[in-house]
Coordinates of C-alpha atoms and ligand atoms in Angstrom, one line a residue:
Chain T
M1 CA 13.0 142.6 119.9
S2 CA 13.1 145.3 117.2
S3 CA 9.7 146.6 115.8
T4 CA 11.1 148.5 112.9
L5 CA 12.0 146.6 109.8
P6 CA 15.2 148.0 108.4
P7 CA 15.7 147.7 104.6
A8 CA 17.4 144.6 103.6
S9 CA 20.4 146.3 102.1
A10 CA 21.0 148.9 104.8
G11 CA 24.5 149.2 106.3
T12 CA 26.0 146.5 108.4
P13 CA 24.6 143.0 108.1
K14 CA 22.9 141.6 111.2
I15 CA 25.3 138.6 111.1
R16 CA 28.6 138.6 109.3
L17 CA 30.9 135.5 109.2
R18 CA 34.4 135.8 107.7
G19 CA 36.9 133.0 107.2
L20 CA 35.3 130.8 109.8
K21 CA 37.3 127.6 110.3
K22 CA 36.7 124.6 112.6
T23 CA 38.5 121.3 112.6
F24 CA 37.5 118.3 114.9
G25 CA 40.4 116.1 115.4
T26 CA 41.7 115.6 111.8
K27 CA 38.4 116.3 110.2
K28 CA 38.2 119.8 108.6
V29 CA 34.5 120.8 108.9
L30 CA 34.5 124.5 108.2
D31 CA 37.2 125.8 105.9
G32 CA 36.7 129.5 105.7
V33 CA 32.9 130.2 105.7
D34 CA 32.0 133.8 104.7
L35 CA 28.3 134.7 105.1
D36 CA 26.2 137.8 105.5
V37 CA 22.8 137.8 106.9
Q38 CA 20.8 141.0 106.5
A39 CA 18.6 142.3 109.3
G40 CA 14.9 141.3 109.1
Q41 CA 15.6 138.7 106.5
G42 CA 15.0 134.9 106.2
M43 CA 18.3 133.2 105.4
V44 CA 18.2 129.5 104.5
I45 CA 21.4 127.4 104.7
L46 CA 21.6 124.3 102.4
G47 CA 24.1 121.5 102.3
G48 CA 24.7 117.9 102.3
S49 CA 24.5 115.9 105.6
G50 CA 27.6 116.4 107.6
S51 CA 28.6 119.5 105.7
G52 CA 28.8 121.6 108.8
K53 CA 25.6 123.5 108.8
S54 CA 24.8 122.8 112.5
V55 CA 28.5 123.6 113.4
T56 CA 28.2 126.9 111.7
I57 CA 25.1 127.9 113.6
K58 CA 26.5 126.7 116.9
S59 CA 29.6 128.7 116.3
I60 CA 27.5 131.8 115.9
L61 CA 25.7 131.0 119.2
G62 CA 29.0 130.6 120.9
L63 CA 28.5 126.9 121.7
I64 CA 31.5 125.9 119.5
Q65 CA 34.7 127.9 119.6
P66 CA 35.9 128.3 115.9
D67 CA 39.7 127.8 115.3
A68 CA 39.9 130.9 113.1
G69 CA 37.8 133.6 111.6
T70 CA 35.4 136.3 112.8
I71 CA 31.8 136.4 113.7
E72 CA 30.0 139.8 113.9
I73 CA 26.5 140.4 115.1
D74 CA 25.2 144.0 114.6
G75 CA 28.8 144.9 113.7
R76 CA 30.3 143.7 117.0
D77 CA 32.8 141.0 117.2
V78 CA 31.2 138.4 119.3
L79 CA 34.3 136.1 119.8
S80 CA 36.1 138.8 121.8
M81 CA 33.1 139.5 124.0
N82 CA 33.4 138.8 127.8
R83 CA 30.8 136.5 129.3
R84 CA 28.4 139.1 130.5
E85 CA 28.2 140.7 126.9
R86 CA 27.8 137.3 125.5
E87 CA 25.0 136.4 127.8
A88 CA 23.2 139.7 127.1
L89 CA 23.5 138.9 123.3
N90 CA 22.2 135.4 123.9
D91 CA 19.1 136.9 125.7
R92 CA 18.0 138.3 122.3
I93 CA 18.6 135.1 120.3
G94 CA 16.4 132.1 119.9
M95 CA 17.5 128.6 118.8
L96 CA 15.7 125.4 117.7
F97 CA 18.0 122.5 117.9
Q98 CA 18.0 119.7 115.3
N99 CA 16.9 117.2 117.9
A100 CA 14.8 119.6 119.8
A101 CA 16.9 119.2 123.0
L102 CA 14.0 119.6 125.3
F103 CA 14.6 119.4 129.0
D104 CA 13.2 115.9 129.9
S105 CA 13.3 116.7 133.6
L106 CA 10.7 119.5 133.1
P107 CA 7.1 119.4 131.8
V108 CA 6.5 120.8 128.4
W109 CA 5.0 124.1 129.7
E110 CA 8.1 124.8 131.7
N111 CA 10.2 124.0 128.6
V112 CA 8.3 126.5 126.6
C113 CA 8.5 129.3 129.1
F114 CA 12.0 128.5 130.3
K115 CA 13.6 131.6 129.0
L116 CA 10.8 133.9 130.0
L117 CA 11.1 132.4 133.5
A118 CA 14.8 132.7 133.5
Q119 CA 14.7 136.3 132.5
K120 CA 11.9 136.9 135.1
R121 CA 9.6 138.3 132.5
I122 CA 6.7 136.1 133.7
T123 CA 5.7 134.5 137.0
R124 CA 5.4 130.8 137.4
A125 CA 1.7 131.2 138.0
K126 CA 1.2 132.8 134.7
A127 CA 3.7 130.7 132.8
R128 CA 1.3 127.7 132.4
D129 CA -1.3 129.7 130.5
K130 CA 1.3 131.6 128.4
A131 CA 2.8 128.2 127.4
G132 CA -0.7 127.1 126.2
E133 CA -0.9 130.2 124.0
I134 CA 2.5 129.6 122.4
L135 CA 1.7 125.9 122.0
N136 CA -1.4 126.8 120.1
Q137 CA 0.7 128.8 117.7
V138 CA 2.8 125.8 116.7
G139 CA -0.4 123.7 116.3
L140 CA -0.4 121.9 119.6
D141 CA -3.2 121.7 122.1
G142 CA -2.6 123.5 125.3
S143 CA -3.1 120.3 127.3
V144 CA 0.2 119.1 125.9
G145 CA 1.9 121.4 128.3
D146 CA 1.3 119.0 131.2
L147 CA 3.0 116.2 129.5
S148 CA 6.7 115.3 129.8
P149 CA 8.8 115.7 126.6
S150 CA 9.4 111.9 126.5
E151 CA 5.7 111.3 126.1
L152 CA 5.7 113.3 122.8
S153 CA 6.3 112.1 119.2
G154 CA 9.3 113.4 117.4
G155 CA 7.4 115.9 115.4
M156 CA 5.6 117.1 118.5
Q157 CA 9.0 117.5 120.3
K158 CA 10.2 119.6 117.3
R159 CA 7.1 121.9 117.6
V160 CA 7.7 122.3 121.3
G161 CA 11.3 123.1 120.6
L162 CA 10.0 125.7 118.1
A163 CA 7.6 127.1 120.7
R164 CA 10.5 127.4 123.2
A165 CA 12.7 129.1 120.6
I166 CA 10.1 131.9 119.7
A167 CA 8.6 132.3 123.2
T168 CA 10.6 135.4 124.0
Q169 CA 10.1 136.9 120.5
P170 CA 13.9 137.1 120.0
D171 CA 15.7 139.3 117.6
I172 CA 17.5 136.6 115.8
I173 CA 16.3 133.1 115.6
F174 CA 18.1 129.9 114.4
F175 CA 16.1 127.0 113.2
D176 CA 18.0 123.8 112.6
E177 CA 15.8 121.7 110.4
P178 CA 12.5 123.1 111.7
T179 CA 10.3 120.9 109.5
T180 CA 12.2 117.6 109.4
G181 CA 10.0 114.9 110.8
L182 CA 6.7 116.8 110.3
D183 CA 3.9 115.8 107.9
P184 CA 3.6 118.1 104.9
I185 CA 0.7 120.2 106.1
M186 CA 2.3 120.7 109.5
G187 CA 5.5 121.6 107.7
A188 CA 3.7 124.4 105.8
V189 CA 2.1 125.6 109.1
I190 CA 5.5 125.9 110.7
D191 CA 6.9 127.6 107.7
G192 CA 4.1 130.2 107.9
L193 CA 5.0 130.6 111.6
I194 CA 8.7 131.3 110.7
V195 CA 7.7 133.7 108.1
D196 CA 5.5 135.5 110.6
C197 CA 8.4 135.8 113.0
V198 CA 10.4 137.5 110.4
K199 CA 7.7 139.7 108.9
K200 CA 5.7 140.6 112.0
L201 CA 8.4 140.8 114.6
G202 CA 11.1 142.0 112.3
A203 CA 13.3 139.1 113.5
T204 CA 16.2 137.8 111.5
A205 CA 15.9 134.1 110.9
V206 CA 18.6 131.7 109.9
S207 CA 17.2 128.3 109.0
I208 CA 18.8 125.0 108.0
T209 CA 16.6 122.8 105.8
H210 CA 16.8 120.0 103.4
D211 CA 13.2 120.7 102.1
M212 CA 13.3 122.8 99.0
A213 CA 9.6 123.9 99.1
S214 CA 10.2 124.9 102.7
A215 CA 13.4 126.8 101.7
R216 CA 11.5 128.8 99.1
R217 CA 8.8 129.6 101.6
I218 CA 10.9 130.7 104.5
G219 CA 14.0 132.1 102.8
D220 CA 14.6 135.4 101.2
T221 CA 18.2 134.4 100.6
A222 CA 19.7 131.0 100.5
A223 CA 23.3 129.9 100.9
M224 CA 24.8 126.5 100.0
I225 CA 27.6 125.1 102.1
H226 CA 29.9 122.4 100.5
K227 CA 33.3 121.2 101.6
G228 CA 33.4 123.7 104.5
R229 CA 32.8 126.8 102.3
I230 CA 29.8 128.8 101.1
V231 CA 29.8 128.0 97.4
W232 CA 26.7 130.0 96.4
T233 CA 24.4 132.7 97.8
G234 CA 21.4 134.0 96.0
P235 CA 17.6 134.5 96.2
A236 CA 15.8 131.5 97.7
A237 CA 13.0 131.8 95.0
T238 CA 15.4 130.8 92.3
L239 CA 16.4 127.5 94.0
G240 CA 16.4 124.6 91.5
D241 CA 17.1 127.1 88.6
T242 CA 20.0 129.1 89.8
G243 CA 22.5 128.3 87.0
N244 CA 24.9 126.9 89.6
A245 CA 25.3 123.3 88.7
M246 CA 26.0 122.2 92.3
V247 CA 23.0 124.1 93.8
D248 CA 20.7 123.0 91.1
Q249 CA 21.7 119.4 91.5
F250 CA 21.2 119.6 95.2
A251 CA 17.8 121.4 94.9
R252 CA 16.5 118.9 92.4
G253 CA 17.9 115.9 94.3
E254 CA 19.7 114.5 91.4
R255 CA 22.2 111.7 91.6
E256 CA 24.4 112.8 88.8
G257 CA 26.3 116.1 89.0
P258 CA 29.3 117.7 90.5
I259 CA 28.4 116.7 94.1
S260 CA 27.9 113.0 93.6
M261 CA 31.3 112.9 92.0
E262 CA 32.7 114.1 95.3
L263 CA 30.8 111.5 97.2
R264 CA 32.0 108.6 95.2
K265 CA 35.7 109.1 96.0
Chain X
M1 CA 68.1 101.9 126.9
Q2 CA 65.4 102.5 124.4
Y3 CA 63.0 100.5 126.6
L4 CA 63.9 102.5 129.6
L5 CA 63.2 105.7 127.8
N6 CA 59.9 104.5 126.5
F7 CA 59.0 103.4 130.0
L8 CA 59.9 106.7 131.5
A9 CA 58.1 108.6 128.7
A10 CA 55.0 106.5 129.4
I11 CA 55.2 107.4 133.1
G12 CA 55.7 111.0 132.3
R13 CA 52.8 111.0 130.0
S14 CA 50.4 109.5 132.5
V15 CA 51.7 111.9 135.3
L16 CA 51.0 114.8 133.0
G17 CA 47.6 113.4 132.1
L18 CA 46.8 113.0 135.7
C19 CA 47.9 116.7 136.6
R20 CA 45.9 117.9 133.6
G21 CA 42.8 116.0 134.8
A22 CA 43.3 117.2 138.4
G23 CA 43.7 120.8 137.2
A24 CA 40.6 120.6 135.1
I25 CA 38.5 119.2 138.0
A26 CA 39.8 121.9 140.3
L27 CA 38.9 124.6 138.0
F28 CA 35.5 123.0 137.5
A29 CA 35.0 122.9 141.2
V30 CA 36.0 126.5 141.7
E31 CA 33.7 127.6 139.0
G32 CA 30.8 125.6 140.4
V33 CA 31.3 126.9 143.9
S34 CA 31.7 130.5 142.6
H35 CA 28.2 130.3 141.2
L36 CA 26.8 129.6 144.7
V37 CA 27.6 133.1 145.9
R38 CA 26.3 134.9 142.7
P39 CA 22.6 135.1 141.8
P40 CA 20.3 133.8 140.5
F41 CA 20.0 131.0 142.9
Y42 CA 18.0 127.8 142.2
P43 CA 16.5 126.8 145.6
R44 CA 14.2 124.4 143.9
L45 CA 17.0 122.5 142.3
I46 CA 19.0 122.4 145.5
G47 CA 16.0 120.9 147.2
R48 CA 15.6 118.4 144.5
A49 CA 19.2 117.3 144.6
F50 CA 19.1 117.3 148.4
V51 CA 16.1 115.0 148.4
E52 CA 17.7 112.7 145.9
I53 CA 20.9 112.3 147.9
A54 CA 19.6 112.4 151.5
Y55 CA 16.1 110.8 151.3
F56 CA 16.5 108.2 148.6
S57 CA 19.9 107.1 149.9
L58 CA 18.5 106.5 153.3
P59 CA 17.5 102.8 152.8
V60 CA 20.9 101.7 151.5
V61 CA 22.9 103.8 153.9
S62 CA 20.8 102.6 156.9
L63 CA 21.1 98.9 156.0
T64 CA 24.9 99.3 155.5
A65 CA 25.2 101.0 158.9
V66 CA 23.1 98.4 160.8
F67 CA 25.0 95.5 159.5
T68 CA 28.4 97.1 159.9
G69 CA 27.5 97.8 163.5
M70 CA 26.4 94.2 164.1
V71 CA 29.6 92.8 162.4
L72 CA 31.8 95.2 164.4
A73 CA 30.4 94.1 167.7
L74 CA 30.8 90.4 166.8
Q75 CA 34.3 90.8 165.5
S76 CA 35.6 93.0 168.3
Y77 CA 34.0 90.7 170.8
S78 CA 35.6 87.6 169.5
G79 CA 38.9 89.4 169.0
F80 CA 39.0 91.1 172.4
S81 CA 37.9 88.1 174.4
R82 CA 41.3 86.6 173.7
F83 CA 42.8 89.0 176.1
G84 CA 39.8 89.7 178.3
A85 CA 38.9 93.1 177.0
E86 CA 35.3 92.3 176.1
S87 CA 34.1 95.3 177.8
A88 CA 35.6 97.5 175.2
V89 CA 33.2 96.3 172.5
A90 CA 30.7 99.2 172.9
N91 CA 33.6 101.8 172.6
V92 CA 35.2 100.1 169.6
V93 CA 31.9 100.0 167.8
V94 CA 30.9 103.7 168.4
L95 CA 34.4 105.0 167.7
S96 CA 34.9 103.0 164.5
I97 CA 31.4 104.0 163.3
T98 CA 31.5 107.7 164.0
R99 CA 35.1 108.4 163.1
E100 CA 35.5 106.1 160.2
L101 CA 33.0 103.6 158.9
G102 CA 30.0 105.9 159.0
P103 CA 31.3 108.5 156.7
V104 CA 33.3 106.2 154.5
L105 CA 30.7 103.5 153.9
A106 CA 27.9 106.0 153.5
G107 CA 30.3 107.9 151.1
L108 CA 30.9 104.8 149.0
M109 CA 27.2 103.9 148.9
V110 CA 26.3 107.5 147.8
A111 CA 29.2 107.4 145.3
G112 CA 27.5 104.4 143.7
R113 CA 24.0 105.8 143.8
I114 CA 24.4 109.5 143.3
G115 CA 27.7 109.8 141.5
A116 CA 26.3 107.5 138.9
S117 CA 23.0 109.2 138.6
F118 CA 24.5 112.7 138.3
A119 CA 26.9 111.6 135.7
A120 CA 24.2 109.8 133.7
E121 CA 21.7 112.7 133.9
I122 CA 24.2 115.5 133.1
G123 CA 25.9 113.3 130.6
T124 CA 22.7 112.6 128.7
M125 CA 21.9 116.3 128.8
R126 CA 25.3 117.0 127.2
V127 CA 25.0 114.5 124.4
T128 CA 21.4 115.5 123.5
D129 CA 22.3 119.3 123.3
Q130 CA 20.3 120.1 126.4
I131 CA 23.3 121.8 128.1
D132 CA 23.8 123.9 124.9
A133 CA 20.1 124.7 125.0
L134 CA 20.4 126.1 128.5
T135 CA 23.0 128.5 127.3
T136 CA 20.7 129.7 124.5
L137 CA 17.9 130.1 127.1
S138 CA 19.7 132.7 129.3
T139 CA 20.8 130.1 131.8
N140 CA 24.3 129.3 132.8
P141 CA 24.6 125.5 132.8
M142 CA 27.3 125.4 135.5
K143 CA 25.0 127.5 137.8
Y144 CA 21.8 125.6 136.9
L145 CA 23.2 122.0 136.9
V146 CA 26.4 121.9 138.8
A147 CA 26.3 124.4 141.7
P148 CA 23.0 123.1 143.2
R149 CA 24.3 119.6 143.2
L150 CA 27.6 120.5 144.8
L151 CA 25.8 122.3 147.6
A152 CA 23.3 119.6 148.1
G153 CA 26.0 117.0 148.3
A154 CA 27.9 118.8 151.0
L155 CA 24.7 119.4 153.0
A156 CA 23.0 116.1 152.6
M157 CA 25.9 113.7 153.4
P158 CA 26.3 114.9 157.1
L159 CA 22.7 114.2 157.7
L160 CA 22.9 110.8 156.2
V161 CA 26.0 110.1 158.3
V162 CA 24.1 111.2 161.5
V163 CA 21.6 108.6 160.7
A164 CA 24.3 106.0 159.9
D165 CA 26.1 106.7 163.2
I166 CA 22.9 106.1 165.2
L167 CA 21.9 103.0 163.3
G168 CA 25.4 101.6 163.4
V169 CA 25.5 101.9 167.2
M170 CA 22.0 100.3 167.4
G171 CA 23.3 97.4 165.3
G172 CA 26.1 96.9 167.7
W173 CA 23.8 97.2 170.7
L174 CA 21.5 94.7 169.1
I175 CA 24.2 92.1 168.9
G176 CA 25.7 93.1 172.2
T177 CA 22.5 92.6 174.1
A178 CA 20.9 89.7 172.2
K179 CA 23.9 87.6 171.6
L180 CA 26.9 88.6 173.6
G181 CA 25.2 89.0 177.0
F182 CA 25.8 92.8 177.6
G183 CA 23.2 94.6 179.7
S184 CA 21.2 97.1 177.6
A185 CA 21.9 100.1 179.9
S186 CA 25.5 99.2 180.5
Y187 CA 26.2 98.9 176.8
L188 CA 24.7 102.2 176.0
N189 CA 26.5 103.7 179.0
S190 CA 29.9 102.6 177.8
T191 CA 29.0 103.7 174.3
L192 CA 28.5 107.3 175.5
N193 CA 31.0 107.5 178.3
F194 CA 34.1 107.6 176.1
L195 CA 32.7 109.3 173.1
E196 CA 34.0 112.8 172.5
P197 CA 32.3 115.5 170.4
M198 CA 35.3 115.5 168.1
D199 CA 34.7 111.9 167.2
V200 CA 31.4 112.8 165.8
I201 CA 32.3 116.1 164.4
S202 CA 35.3 114.8 162.5
G203 CA 33.0 112.2 160.9
L204 CA 30.5 114.8 159.9
V205 CA 33.2 117.0 158.3
K206 CA 34.4 114.0 156.4
A207 CA 30.9 113.4 155.3
A208 CA 30.5 116.9 154.0
V209 CA 33.7 116.6 152.0
F210 CA 32.8 113.3 150.6
G211 CA 29.3 114.5 149.6
F212 CA 30.8 117.4 147.8
L213 CA 33.3 115.1 146.2
V214 CA 30.8 112.6 144.9
A215 CA 28.7 115.4 143.5
L216 CA 31.7 117.0 141.9
M217 CA 32.9 113.8 140.2
G218 CA 29.4 113.0 139.0
S219 CA 28.9 116.5 137.6
Y220 CA 32.3 116.8 136.1
H221 CA 32.3 113.5 134.2
G222 CA 28.8 114.0 133.1
Y223 CA 29.4 117.6 132.0
N224 CA 32.4 116.5 129.9
S225 CA 31.0 113.4 128.5
K226 CA 30.9 113.0 124.7
G227 CA 29.9 110.5 122.1
G228 CA 26.4 109.3 122.8
A229 CA 25.2 106.5 125.0
Q230 CA 28.6 104.9 125.2
G231 CA 30.2 108.2 126.4
V232 CA 27.6 108.6 129.1
G233 CA 28.3 105.0 130.2
A234 CA 31.9 105.8 130.4
A235 CA 31.3 109.0 132.3
T236 CA 29.2 107.1 134.8
T237 CA 31.8 104.5 135.4
A238 CA 34.6 107.2 135.7
A239 CA 32.4 109.1 138.2
V240 CA 31.8 106.1 140.5
V241 CA 35.4 104.8 140.3
S242 CA 37.1 108.2 140.8
S243 CA 34.8 109.3 143.6
S244 CA 35.3 106.0 145.5
I245 CA 39.1 106.2 145.2
L246 CA 39.1 109.8 146.2
I247 CA 36.9 109.1 149.2
L248 CA 39.4 106.6 150.5
A249 CA 42.4 108.7 149.8
L250 CA 41.0 111.8 151.3
D251 CA 39.7 109.8 154.3
Y252 CA 43.4 109.2 155.1
V253 CA 44.3 112.9 154.7
L254 CA 41.4 114.1 156.8
T255 CA 42.1 111.5 159.5
E256 CA 45.7 112.6 159.6
M257 CA 44.6 116.3 160.0
F258 CA 42.1 115.6 162.8
F259 CA 43.8 113.0 164.9
S260 CA 47.6 113.3 164.5
R261 CA 48.7 115.5 167.2
Ligands
ATP301 N1 31.2 118.2 118.7 C1 31.8 117.5 117.7 N2 32.9 116.8 117.8 C2 33.4 116.2 116.8 N3 32.9 116.3 115.5 C3 31.8 117.0 115.3 C4 31.1 117.7 116.4 N4 30.1 118.4 116.0 C5 30.1 118.1 114.6 N5 31.1 117.3 114.2 C6 31.4 116.8 112.9 O1 31.3 117.9 112.1 C7 30.7 117.6 110.9 C8 29.5 118.5 110.5 O2 28.5 118.3 111.4 P1 27.1 119.1 111.4 O3 26.4 118.7 112.6 O4 27.4 120.6 111.3 O5 26.5 118.6 110.1 P2 25.2 119.1 109.3 O6 25.6 119.9 108.1 O7 24.3 119.9 110.3 O8 24.6 117.7 108.9 P3 23.0 117.2 109.0 O9 22.3 117.8 107.9 O10 23.1 115.7 108.9 O11 22.5 117.8 110.3 C9 30.2 116.1 111.0 O12 31.1 115.3 110.2 C10 30.4 115.7 112.4 O13 31.0 114.5 112.6
MG302 MG1 22.7 119.4 111.5

């Protein structure tokens, strides 16, 4: 957890991807992804369904082994790290999975405080109350903590997943579609929370989203992935009016344009 | 000629596949066990797996043992009476149960219950990203999910088999006294007279091995399952089938080690 907020353009990027490639069987998913995420920034990754956004994030987390390319975090090559270094790095990273991936054998409060407990930063006796606090932050009542994840609605599971991801106040946080499945108001609340993580904690946030309003709110920078490559990067505020035909079509959700031509084949 | 080559190639491929599988499972087992000696440890999870194996398998293992003991008594009586050796019934029952049927039948029952449940639980965690989530939450999934189950399997099965041994003998005793006309005391006497510690110990060692094996197969197939609900189903089947076959095969190997002198 860093408390200082380094200038966006300073030195090495927090995360740097170069030539990232991944093929599943015969399906080429990533075909040379290049991406820089500056420290203390909100990066939004856009792209069609199945374009490899989740695979990109999972590669950075070390959950998927890329076939080629380099991944650097704080200037250090993470693919050549040994297990101990990798685990130390993961201690500083938070992740919200697309399907929340809550542990259904544990009550909600243990899910939320799982990493704090694993790192022995909190005792079990205190964890229940701590979980209540974090749940309040994501707009859930503390009493939800005693339920099992299977008793929650999809949107509630998502928010518990979010609570779990930010519980340790990590340095880098990945959000895989944080607002999908939430009502618009709750979506805005969650966006505010993500912005807070970046602004107040100085965290670096990488979010995947299909929601343009949300992308403009949580992103400083946006990147669009298409056919396994990053085809555009730019300020998130300009989304919908970037001058890049592909991005504008995507942002406005239009049927006609360079991307629909690809889909029709 | 071509057919022969194809045939040989097919055999070669499946042998290679088998070796690869065996190698992968061996590595998985070594990694799982290595986590048992390196902290952090998860006593709570070991306890939970232990209770799931030992306590919740008690009913089915007990029933299996009682009926097996009863059948053994009946069968050996009707067989041995042909050459006037009825008095050996009690010995046959206790030896068969402690050395062989206790561990093997309990092992097969536990393979069905626990192998399947481990594979289904871990497999579901795999396909719903929960195993990946563990990694991002500063927790090694092998240490958290697999190691406690392996240990619990090796510890719980011998306990179950002690119960199975006792209940199996009681089943034999029940039939012996109620139906075959043995005196209660004399039946129990001849049960204990010829029993050697090694008979029981070998059975318990087998039990520990089988328990480890069932937990290993359940964990391995669950851990490596992919492809949604169907993949979890396939992993469950593979876990039960492979652990059952391995129990029977290893039973031979272990018997050979203990008793061929
Ligand atoms: N473990 C895997 N094994 C095989 N194929 C995979 C695996 N993970 C992802 N894929 C494939 O990679 C492609 C990209 O998947 P990914 O999950 O990254 O898509 P996405 O961009 O996140 O899409 P969405 O917006 O729908 O979540 C998909 O076609 C998927 O089939
Ligand atoms: Mg995705």
